[in-house]
PDB file of C-alpha atoms in Angstrom:
ATOM      1  CA  MET A   1       0.226   0.090   0.145  1.00  0.00           C
ATOM      2  CA  LEU A   2       2.630   2.432   0.687  1.00  0.00           C
ATOM      3  CA  THR A   3       4.458   1.691  -2.722  1.00  0.00           C
ATOM      4  CA  ALA A   4       0.973   2.384  -4.035  1.00  0.00           C
ATOM      5  CA  LEU A   5       0.999   5.668  -2.530  1.00  0.00           C
ATOM      6  CA  VAL A   6       4.242   6.697  -3.440  1.00  0.00           C
ATOM      7  CA  VAL A   7       3.623   5.848  -6.994  1.00  0.00           C
ATOM      8  CA  PHE A   8       0.212   8.073  -7.016  1.00  0.00           C
ATOM      9  CA  VAL A   9       2.069  11.012  -5.454  1.00  0.00           C
ATOM     10  CA  ALA A  10       4.801  10.800  -8.083  1.00  0.00           C
ATOM     11  CA  LEU A  11       2.327  10.476 -10.660  1.00  0.00           C
ATOM     12  CA  THR A  12       0.430  13.671  -9.504  1.00  0.00           C
ATOM     13  CA  ALA A  13       3.357  15.520  -9.650  1.00  0.00           C
ATOM     14  CA  VAL A  14       4.091  14.900 -13.183  1.00  0.00           C
ATOM     15  CA  HIS A  15       0.628  15.448 -14.291  1.00  0.00           C
ATOM     16  CA  THR A  16       0.557  18.499 -12.814  1.00  0.00           C
ATOM     17  CA  TRP A  17       3.899  19.690 -13.629  1.00  0.00           C
ATOM     18  CA  PRO A  18       5.431  22.221 -13.004  1.00  0.00           C
ATOM     19  CA  ILE A  19       2.970  23.152 -10.125  1.00  0.00           C
ATOM     20  CA  ALA A  20       4.926  20.500  -7.747  1.00  0.00           C
ATOM     21  CA  ALA A  21       8.234  22.626  -8.180  1.00  0.00           C
ATOM     22  CA  ALA A  22       6.465  25.750  -6.629  1.00  0.00           C
ATOM     23  CA  PRO A  23       3.131  24.733  -5.065  1.00  0.00           C
ATOM     24  CA  ALA A  24       3.105  27.857  -2.730  1.00  0.00           C
ATOM     25  CA  HIS A  25       3.471  30.214  -5.793  1.00  0.00           C
ATOM     26  CA  TRP A  26       1.899  28.195  -8.882  1.00  0.00           C
ATOM     27  CA  ALA A  27      -1.696  26.829  -9.421  1.00  0.00           C
ATOM     28  CA  ARG A  28      -4.016  26.185 -12.137  1.00  0.00           C
ATOM     29  CA  ILE A  29      -6.351  28.789 -11.541  1.00  0.00           C
ATOM     30  CA  ASP A  30      -6.956  29.832 -15.497  1.00  0.00           C
ATOM     31  CA  ASN A  31     -10.758  30.679 -15.020  1.00  0.00           C
ATOM     32  CA  GLY A  32     -13.064  32.083 -12.478  1.00  0.00           C
ATOM     33  CA  ASP A  33     -13.953  29.120 -10.741  1.00  0.00           C
ATOM     34  CA  GLY A  34     -10.236  28.628  -9.810  1.00  0.00           C
ATOM     35  CA  ALA A  35      -9.893  31.951  -8.045  1.00  0.00           C
ATOM     36  CA  LEU A  36     -13.263  31.009  -6.271  1.00  0.00           C
ATOM     37  CA  ASN A  37     -12.341  27.655  -5.243  1.00  0.00           C
ATOM     38  CA  VAL A  38      -8.948  28.890  -3.857  1.00  0.00           C
ATOM     39  CA  TRP A  39     -10.999  31.283  -1.684  1.00  0.00           C
ATOM     40  CA  ALA A  40     -13.693  28.251  -0.669  1.00  0.00           C
ATOM     41  CA  VAL A  41     -10.806  25.618   0.376  1.00  0.00           C
ATOM     42  CA  ASN A  42      -9.016  28.171   2.759  1.00  0.00           C
ATOM     43  CA  TRP A  43     -12.293  29.546   4.409  1.00  0.00           C
ATOM     44  CA  VAL A  44     -13.257  25.766   5.152  1.00  0.00           C
ATOM     45  CA  GLY A  45      -9.923  24.758   6.502  1.00  0.00           C
ATOM     46  CA  THR A  46      -9.699  27.660   8.894  1.00  0.00           C
ATOM     47  CA  HIS A  47     -13.374  27.685  10.199  1.00  0.00           C
ATOM     48  CA  LEU A  48     -14.465  23.707   9.601  1.00  0.00           C
ATOM     49  CA  PHE A  49     -12.906  22.662  12.778  1.00  0.00           C
ATOM     50  CA  SER A  50     -13.134  25.689  15.110  1.00  0.00           C
ATOM     51  CA  ASP A  51     -16.622  26.704  14.136  1.00  0.00           C
ATOM     52  CA  PRO A  52     -18.438  24.141  12.101  1.00  0.00           C
ATOM     53  CA  ALA A  53     -21.721  25.153  12.867  1.00  0.00           C
ATOM     54  CA  HIS A  54     -21.288  28.350  10.755  1.00  0.00           C
ATOM     55  CA  VAL A  55     -18.836  27.311   8.146  1.00  0.00           C
ATOM     56  CA  ALA A  56     -21.655  28.142   5.261  1.00  0.00           C
ATOM     57  CA  GLU A  57     -21.698  31.638   6.547  1.00  0.00           C
ATOM     58  CA  ALA A  58     -18.731  32.940   4.492  1.00  0.00           C
ATOM     59  CA  ASN A  59     -17.436  36.199   4.593  1.00  0.00           C
ATOM     60  CA  ILE A  60     -18.763  37.017   0.609  1.00  0.00           C
ATOM     61  CA  PHE A  61     -21.899  38.569  -0.134  1.00  0.00           C
ATOM     62  CA  PHE A  62     -22.964  39.842   3.162  1.00  0.00           C
ATOM     63  CA  PRO A  63     -25.237  39.839   4.412  1.00  0.00           C
ATOM     64  CA  GLU A  64     -26.395  36.802   2.366  1.00  0.00           C
ATOM     65  CA  ARG A  65     -27.051  33.855   4.486  1.00  0.00           C
ATOM     66  CA  HIS A  66     -25.147  30.379   3.280  1.00  0.00           C
ATOM     67  CA  ALA A  67     -23.300  32.519   0.880  1.00  0.00           C
ATOM     68  CA  LEU A  68     -20.723  29.339   0.836  1.00  0.00           C
ATOM     69  CA  ALA A  69     -23.152  27.207  -0.592  1.00  0.00           C
ATOM     70  CA  PHE A  70     -23.963  29.580  -3.398  1.00  0.00           C
ATOM     71  CA  SER A  71     -21.061  27.213  -5.237  1.00  0.00           C
ATOM     72  CA  GLU A  72     -19.771  24.081  -4.111  1.00  0.00           C
ATOM     73  CA  MET A  73     -18.881  24.101  -0.458  1.00  0.00           C
ATOM     74  CA  LEU A  74     -15.774  21.892  -0.614  1.00  0.00           C
ATOM     75  CA  LEU A  75     -15.792  20.589   2.799  1.00  0.00           C
ATOM     76  CA  VAL A  76     -13.759  17.416   2.324  1.00  0.00           C
ATOM     77  CA  GLN A  77     -11.104  19.704   0.635  1.00  0.00           C
ATOM     78  CA  GLY A  78     -10.885  22.213   3.006  1.00  0.00           C
ATOM     79  CA  ALA A  79     -10.651  19.524   5.557  1.00  0.00           C
ATOM     80  CA  PHE A  80      -7.667  18.106   3.631  1.00  0.00           C
ATOM     81  CA  ALA A  81      -6.302  21.499   3.422  1.00  0.00           C
ATOM     82  CA  ALA A  82      -6.933  22.447   7.262  1.00  0.00           C
ATOM     83  CA  PRO A  83      -3.362  21.146   8.642  1.00  0.00           C
ATOM     84  CA  ALA A  84      -1.314  22.941   6.253  1.00  0.00           C
ATOM     85  CA  ILE A  85      -3.355  26.215   6.934  1.00  0.00           C
ATOM     86  CA  ALA A  86      -2.826  25.620  10.627  1.00  0.00           C
ATOM     87  CA  LEU A  87       0.966  25.247  10.083  1.00  0.00           C
ATOM     88  CA  GLY A  88       0.879  28.823   7.876  1.00  0.00           C
ATOM     89  CA  ALA A  89       0.365  27.675   4.489  1.00  0.00           C
ATOM     90  CA  PRO A  90      -0.717  30.773   1.958  1.00  0.00           C
ATOM     91  CA  PRO A  91      -3.946  30.200   0.106  1.00  0.00           C
ATOM     92  CA  VAL A  92      -2.471  28.938  -2.984  1.00  0.00           C
ATOM     93  CA  LEU A  93      -0.350  26.319  -1.220  1.00  0.00           C
ATOM     94  CA  ALA A  94      -3.658  25.042   0.879  1.00  0.00           C
ATOM     95  CA  PHE A  95      -5.349  24.800  -2.312  1.00  0.00           C
ATOM     96  CA  ASN A  96      -2.708  22.532  -4.140  1.00  0.00           C
ATOM     97  CA  VAL A  97      -2.789  20.422  -0.853  1.00  0.00           C
ATOM     98  CA  ALA A  98      -6.359  19.934  -1.899  1.00  0.00           C
ATOM     99  CA  VAL A  99      -5.747  19.323  -5.211  1.00  0.00           C
ATOM    100  CA  PHE A 100      -2.755  17.001  -5.079  1.00  0.00           C
ATOM    101  CA  THR A 101      -4.628  14.805  -2.219  1.00  0.00           C
ATOM    102  CA  GLY A 102      -7.699  14.320  -4.653  1.00  0.00           C
ATOM    103  CA  PHE A 103      -5.365  13.046  -7.367  1.00  0.00           C
ATOM    104  CA  ALA A 104      -3.210  10.543  -5.178  1.00  0.00           C
ATOM    105  CA  LEU A 105      -5.908   9.490  -2.948  1.00  0.00           C
ATOM    106  CA  THR A 106      -8.292   8.652  -5.879  1.00  0.00           C
ATOM    107  CA  GLY A 107      -5.548   6.681  -7.609  1.00  0.00           C
ATOM    108  CA  LEU A 108      -4.776   4.961  -4.440  1.00  0.00           C
ATOM    109  CA  ALA A 109      -8.300   4.020  -3.636  1.00  0.00           C
ATOM    110  CA  PHE A 110      -9.161   2.606  -7.064  1.00  0.00           C
ATOM    111  CA  CYS A 111      -5.801   0.983  -7.103  1.00  0.00           C
ATOM    112  CA  LEU A 112      -6.577  -0.827  -3.920  1.00  0.00           C
ATOM    113  CA  LEU A 113     -10.225  -1.768  -4.958  1.00  0.00           C
ATOM    114  CA  MET A 114      -9.402  -3.436  -7.933  1.00  0.00           C
ATOM    115  CA  TRP A 115      -6.441  -5.004  -6.456  1.00  0.00           C
ATOM    116  CA  ARG A 116      -8.895  -6.270  -3.919  1.00  0.00           C
ATOM    117  CA  TRP A 117     -11.426  -7.602  -6.399  1.00  0.00           C
ATOM    118  CA  THR A 118      -8.896  -8.842  -9.081  1.00  0.00           C
ATOM    119  CA  GLY A 119      -5.768  -9.637  -6.529  1.00  0.00           C
ATOM    120  CA  SER A 120      -3.527  -8.103  -9.445  1.00  0.00           C
ATOM    121  CA  TRP A 121      -1.380  -4.981  -8.651  1.00  0.00           C
ATOM    122  CA  ALA A 122      -1.167  -4.248 -12.558  1.00  0.00           C
ATOM    123  CA  ALA A 123      -4.974  -3.997 -12.697  1.00  0.00           C
ATOM    124  CA  GLY A 124      -4.924  -1.889  -9.652  1.00  0.00           C
ATOM    125  CA  TYR A 125      -2.263   0.595 -11.208  1.00  0.00           C
ATOM    126  CA  VAL A 126      -3.894   0.870 -14.190  1.00  0.00           C
ATOM    127  CA  CYS A 127      -7.817   1.244 -12.782  1.00  0.00           C
ATOM    128  CA  GLY A 128      -6.215   3.929 -10.328  1.00  0.00           C
ATOM    129  CA  SER A 129      -4.695   5.843 -12.989  1.00  0.00           C
ATOM    130  CA  LEU A 130      -7.555   5.852 -15.065  1.00  0.00           C
ATOM    131  CA  ALA A 131      -9.734   6.879 -12.347  1.00  0.00           C
ATOM    132  CA  ALA A 132      -7.381  10.269 -11.194  1.00  0.00           C
ATOM    133  CA  PHE A 133      -5.919  11.001 -14.359  1.00  0.00           C
ATOM    134  CA  ASN A 134      -8.044  11.334 -17.169  1.00  0.00           C
ATOM    135  CA  ALA A 135      -9.449  13.993 -19.580  1.00  0.00           C
ATOM    136  CA  HIS A 136     -12.038  15.153 -17.375  1.00  0.00           C
ATOM    137  CA  THR A 137      -9.805  15.736 -14.323  1.00  0.00           C
ATOM    138  CA  LEU A 138      -6.836  17.075 -16.091  1.00  0.00           C
ATOM    139  CA  VAL A 139      -8.681  19.722 -17.831  1.00  0.00           C
ATOM    140  CA  ARG A 140     -10.339  20.730 -14.596  1.00  0.00           C
ATOM    141  CA  ILE A 141      -7.884  21.122 -11.964  1.00  0.00           C
ATOM    142  CA  ALA A 142      -9.282  24.304 -11.001  1.00  0.00           C
ATOM    143  CA  HIS A 143     -12.589  22.671 -10.128  1.00  0.00           C
ATOM    144  CA  VAL A 144     -10.863  20.723  -7.022  1.00  0.00           C
ATOM    145  CA  GLN A 145     -14.346  19.293  -6.297  1.00  0.00           C
ATOM    146  CA  THR A 146     -13.971  17.146  -9.263  1.00  0.00           C
ATOM    147  CA  LEU A 147     -10.757  15.424  -8.196  1.00  0.00           C
ATOM    148  CA  HIS A 148     -11.770  13.786  -5.099  1.00  0.00           C
ATOM    149  CA  LEU A 149     -13.354  10.370  -6.010  1.00  0.00           C
ATOM    150  CA  GLU A 150     -11.852   8.425  -3.255  1.00  0.00           C
ATOM    151  CA  PHE A 151     -14.728   7.710  -1.100  1.00  0.00           C
ATOM    152  CA  PHE A 152     -16.461   6.647  -4.108  1.00  0.00           C
ATOM    153  CA  ALA A 153     -14.150   3.545  -4.034  1.00  0.00           C
ATOM    154  CA  LEU A 154     -15.051   3.091  -0.464  1.00  0.00           C
ATOM    155  CA  ALA A 155     -18.636   2.861  -1.477  1.00  0.00           C
ATOM    156  CA  LEU A 156     -18.330   0.725  -4.498  1.00  0.00           C
ATOM    157  CA  PHE A 157     -16.357  -1.784  -2.215  1.00  0.00           C
ATOM    158  CA  ALA A 158     -18.938  -1.898   0.450  1.00  0.00           C
ATOM    159  CA  LEU A 159     -21.686  -2.457  -1.944  1.00  0.00           C
ATOM    160  CA  ASP A 160     -19.878  -5.459  -3.132  1.00  0.00           C
ATOM    161  CA  ARG A 161     -19.514  -6.586   0.463  1.00  0.00           C
ATOM    162  CA  MET A 162     -23.238  -5.911   1.169  1.00  0.00           C
ATOM    163  CA  ILE A 163     -24.323  -8.002  -1.750  1.00  0.00           C
ATOM    164  CA  THR A 164     -22.072 -10.865  -1.059  1.00  0.00           C
ATOM    165  CA  SER A 165     -22.307 -10.861   2.679  1.00  0.00           C
ATOM    166  CA  PRO A 166     -25.626 -10.252   4.937  1.00  0.00           C
ATOM    167  CA  ARG A 167     -24.079  -7.820   6.956  1.00  0.00           C
ATOM    168  CA  PHE A 168     -25.333  -4.439   8.286  1.00  0.00           C
ATOM    169  CA  ARG A 169     -21.935  -3.225   8.981  1.00  0.00           C
ATOM    170  CA  ASP A 170     -21.434  -3.279   5.302  1.00  0.00           C
ATOM    171  CA  ALA A 171     -24.377  -1.518   4.799  1.00  0.00           C
ATOM    172  CA  CYS A 172     -23.232   1.381   7.145  1.00  0.00           C
ATOM    173  CA  TRP A 173     -19.902   1.765   5.511  1.00  0.00           C
ATOM    174  CA  LEU A 174     -21.769   1.918   2.256  1.00  0.00           C
ATOM    175  CA  GLY A 175     -23.654   4.842   3.903  1.00  0.00           C
ATOM    176  CA  VAL A 176     -20.457   6.345   5.221  1.00  0.00           C
ATOM    177  CA  GLY A 177     -18.735   6.174   1.865  1.00  0.00           C
ATOM    178  CA  PHE A 178     -21.376   7.681  -0.001  1.00  0.00           C
ATOM    179  CA  ALA A 179     -21.823  10.299   2.308  1.00  0.00           C
ATOM    180  CA  LEU A 180     -18.172  11.437   2.219  1.00  0.00           C
ATOM    181  CA  HIS A 181     -18.497  11.315  -1.388  1.00  0.00           C
ATOM    182  CA  ALA A 182     -21.344  13.526  -1.511  1.00  0.00           C
ATOM    183  CA  LEU A 183     -19.144  15.973   0.645  1.00  0.00           C
ATOM    184  CA  THR A 184     -16.993  16.204  -1.884  1.00  0.00           C
ATOM    185  CA  SER A 185     -19.233  17.759  -4.487  1.00  0.00           C
ATOM    186  CA  ILE A 186     -23.136  17.973  -4.956  1.00  0.00           C
ATOM    187  CA  TYR A 187     -22.733  17.050  -8.746  1.00  0.00           C
ATOM    188  CA  LEU A 188     -20.762  14.138  -7.958  1.00  0.00           C
ATOM    189  CA  MET A 189     -23.378  12.963  -5.407  1.00  0.00           C
ATOM    190  CA  VAL A 190     -26.067  13.030  -7.989  1.00  0.00           C
ATOM    191  CA  PHE A 191     -23.750  10.796 -10.482  1.00  0.00           C
ATOM    192  CA  ALA A 192     -23.052   8.282  -7.456  1.00  0.00           C
ATOM    193  CA  VAL A 193     -26.769   7.611  -7.145  1.00  0.00           C
ATOM    194  CA  TRP A 194     -27.061   6.745 -10.498  1.00  0.00           C
ATOM    195  CA  THR A 195     -23.777   4.782 -10.698  1.00  0.00           C
ATOM    196  CA  LEU A 196     -24.625   2.885  -7.523  1.00  0.00           C
ATOM    197  CA  LEU A 197     -28.138   2.078  -8.842  1.00  0.00           C
ATOM    198  CA  PHE A 198     -26.662   0.738 -11.920  1.00  0.00           C
ATOM    199  CA  ALA A 199     -24.076  -1.416 -10.263  1.00  0.00           C
ATOM    200  CA  ALA A 200     -26.720  -2.929  -7.940  1.00  0.00           C
ATOM    201  CA  LEU A 201     -29.061  -3.660 -10.906  1.00  0.00           C
ATOM    202  CA  ALA A 202     -25.997  -5.297 -12.624  1.00  0.00           C
ATOM    203  CA  ARG A 203     -26.248  -8.138  -9.756  1.00  0.00           C
ATOM    204  CA  ILE A 204     -29.768  -8.246  -9.520  1.00  0.00           C
ATOM    205  CA  ASN A 205     -29.177 -12.334  -9.681  1.00  0.00           C
ATOM    206  CA  GLU A 206     -26.830 -12.293  -6.773  1.00  0.00           C
ATOM    207  CA  ILE A 207     -29.258 -10.002  -4.803  1.00  0.00           C
ATOM    208  CA  SER A 208     -32.111 -12.358  -5.562  1.00  0.00           C
ATOM    209  CA  ARG A 209     -30.123 -15.303  -3.977  1.00  0.00           C
ATOM    210  CA  ALA A 210     -29.363 -13.491  -1.423  1.00  0.00           C
ATOM    211  CA  GLY A 211     -32.581 -12.479  -0.503  1.00  0.00           C
ATOM    212  CA  VAL A 212     -34.475  -9.300  -2.098  1.00  0.00           C
ATOM    213  CA  VAL A 213     -36.196  -8.212   1.536  1.00  0.00           C
ATOM    214  CA  SER A 214     -32.924  -8.536   3.481  1.00  0.00           C
ATOM    215  CA  THR A 215     -31.102  -6.828   0.772  1.00  0.00           C
ATOM    216  CA  ALA A 216     -33.566  -4.121   0.614  1.00  0.00           C
ATOM    217  CA  LEU A 217     -33.413  -3.759   4.466  1.00  0.00           C
ATOM    218  CA  ARG A 218     -29.554  -3.348   4.121  1.00  0.00           C
ATOM    219  CA  PHE A 219     -29.820  -0.929   1.269  1.00  0.00           C
ATOM    220  CA  GLY A 220     -32.325   1.181   3.811  1.00  0.00           C
ATOM    221  CA  ALA A 221     -29.972   1.144   6.498  1.00  0.00           C
ATOM    222  CA  ALA A 222     -27.311   2.447   4.347  1.00  0.00           C
ATOM    223  CA  GLY A 223     -29.519   5.384   2.783  1.00  0.00           C
ATOM    224  CA  LEU A 224     -30.367   5.883   6.850  1.00  0.00           C
ATOM    225  CA  VAL A 225     -26.705   6.261   7.583  1.00  0.00           C
ATOM    226  CA  ALA A 226     -26.072   8.603   4.515  1.00  0.00           C
ATOM    227  CA  ALA A 227     -29.196  10.738   5.359  1.00  0.00           C
ATOM    228  CA  VAL A 228     -28.186  11.484   9.062  1.00  0.00           C
ATOM    229  CA  LEU A 229     -24.816  12.450   8.071  1.00  0.00           C
ATOM    230  CA  LEU A 230     -25.737  14.344   4.926  1.00  0.00           C
ATOM    231  CA  PHE A 231     -28.650  16.169   6.790  1.00  0.00           C
ATOM    232  CA  PRO A 232     -26.653  19.382   7.948  1.00  0.00           C
ATOM    233  CA  TYR A 233     -24.802  19.598   4.614  1.00  0.00           C
ATOM    234  CA  LEU A 234     -27.755  19.247   2.536  1.00  0.00           C
ATOM    235  CA  SER A 235     -30.103  21.580   4.764  1.00  0.00           C
ATOM    236  CA  VAL A 236     -28.126  24.364   3.260  1.00  0.00           C
ATOM    237  CA  TYR A 237     -28.819  23.856  -0.291  1.00  0.00           C
ATOM    238  CA  LEU A 238     -32.397  23.005   0.411  1.00  0.00           C
ATOM    239  CA  ASP A 239     -32.738  26.334   2.339  1.00  0.00           C
ATOM    240  CA  LEU A 240     -31.073  28.072  -0.335  1.00  0.00           C
ATOM    241  CA  ARG A 241     -33.320  26.747  -2.948  1.00  0.00           C
ATOM    242  CA  ALA A 242     -36.519  27.511  -1.005  1.00  0.00           C
ATOM    243  CA  GLN A 243     -35.203  31.048  -1.323  1.00  0.00           C
ATOM    244  CA  GLY A 244     -34.906  30.658  -5.227  1.00  0.00           C
ATOM    245  CA  LEU A 245     -31.305  30.036  -5.799  1.00  0.00           C
ATOM    246  CA  SER A 246     -31.146  26.900  -7.979  1.00  0.00           C
ATOM    247  CA  ARG A 247     -29.724  25.778 -11.404  1.00  0.00           C
ATOM    248  CA  ASP A 248     -31.600  23.498 -13.855  1.00  0.00           C
ATOM    249  CA  ALA A 249     -30.794  21.558 -16.962  1.00  0.00           C
ATOM    250  CA  ALA A 250     -30.733  24.672 -19.121  1.00  0.00           C
ATOM    251  CA  ASP A 251     -27.481  25.761 -17.605  1.00  0.00           C
ATOM    252  CA  VAL A 252     -25.541  22.724 -18.378  1.00  0.00           C
ATOM    253  CA  VAL A 253     -23.115  22.441 -21.286  1.00  0.00           C
ATOM    254  CA  ALA A 254     -22.800  18.922 -22.998  1.00  0.00           C
ATOM    255  CA  ALA A 255     -19.686  17.443 -23.706  1.00  0.00           C
ATOM    256  CA  SER A 256     -18.722  16.703 -27.210  1.00  0.00           C
ATOM    257  CA  TRP A 257     -16.125  13.515 -28.164  1.00  0.00           C
ATOM    258  CA  HIS A 258     -13.088  15.746 -28.341  1.00  0.00           C
ATOM    259  CA  ASP A 259     -13.565  16.522 -24.866  1.00  0.00           C
ATOM    260  CA  TYR A 260     -12.659  13.324 -23.633  1.00  0.00           C
ATOM    261  CA  LEU A 261      -9.066  13.524 -25.382  1.00  0.00           C
ATOM    262  CA  GLY A 262      -8.265  16.782 -24.087  1.00  0.00           C
ATOM    263  CA  THR A 263      -5.858  17.190 -21.215  1.00  0.00           C
ATOM    264  CA  GLY A 264      -4.182  20.281 -19.523  1.00  0.00           C
ATOM    265  CA  ALA A 265      -1.147  17.924 -18.399  1.00  0.00           C
ATOM    266  CA  ARG A 266       1.959  18.840 -20.071  1.00  0.00           C
ATOM    267  CA  VAL A 267       3.136  15.379 -20.226  1.00  0.00           C
ATOM    268  CA  HIS A 268       0.132  14.618 -22.577  1.00  0.00           C
ATOM    269  CA  LEU A 269       0.486  17.885 -24.681  1.00  0.00           C
ATOM    270  CA  PHE A 270       2.495  16.077 -27.395  1.00  0.00           C
ATOM    271  CA  TRP A 271      -0.822  14.269 -28.554  1.00  0.00           C
ATOM    272  CA  SER A 272      -3.284  16.165 -27.025  1.00  0.00           C
ATOM    273  CA  ARG A 273      -2.858  19.585 -27.874  1.00  0.00           C
ATOM    274  CA  ARG A 274      -5.009  19.377 -31.231  1.00  0.00           C
ATOM    275  CA  PHE A 275      -7.922  18.626 -28.723  1.00  0.00           C
ATOM    276  CA  PHE A 276      -7.173  21.095 -26.140  1.00  0.00           C
ATOM    277  CA  PRO A 277      -5.632  24.185 -27.547  1.00  0.00           C
TER     278      PRO A 277
END
């Protein structure tokens, strides 16, 4: 496991180079969201553990309530950056800590998941690399919320264990994994709901053999755990929605085929530049 962590830390440095050469000064913030997320990570990292009940009451758009939730709240990303902030890290360095941990831990988590499923470290490294370093993440480094998928690997592992072994402990882990994943991004939470649903439907035969009722109860337990953990987080967004702040499908820009070939990582530019000018 330690070797895998070192590998994915090194791959993170390569794919984000030259940020690793001066992480306190350089960052990929080439759009407005990048600057916003530098501020959000630092706000959360400074206030999450000292005043968690009011972390959403950010120092922006005063006197509006829940201003942090006008965009992604970045609670997990801020938590990862908090130790660096406590040690005096400047905002750009704290943001890069959140970026690097997202890449490295996503790669490590999916590597361990695939190794556990297949027994092959080679398969693990390929899976971890694909999960962490792909066209979606490497053109959206400024969007640090898209880089943290490590807890979704935990949710997938718990889902597998819950189907194959009738234990409520695994259902609880599924709820915890889903909740932590949801705390990284509202968008990723929605994607995870559908992904886990289809992952379960793909194994409907196993679920039938294990007992539909007992499996449904375990899914219910997982949902209850997730709901309890996520209530304080989601209630902020629900309150904003009640005030009329929302986004709908008209705000979404669809991807095209070349978006899946583009990458902002210099190590890939020799072939990808034509797709990502």
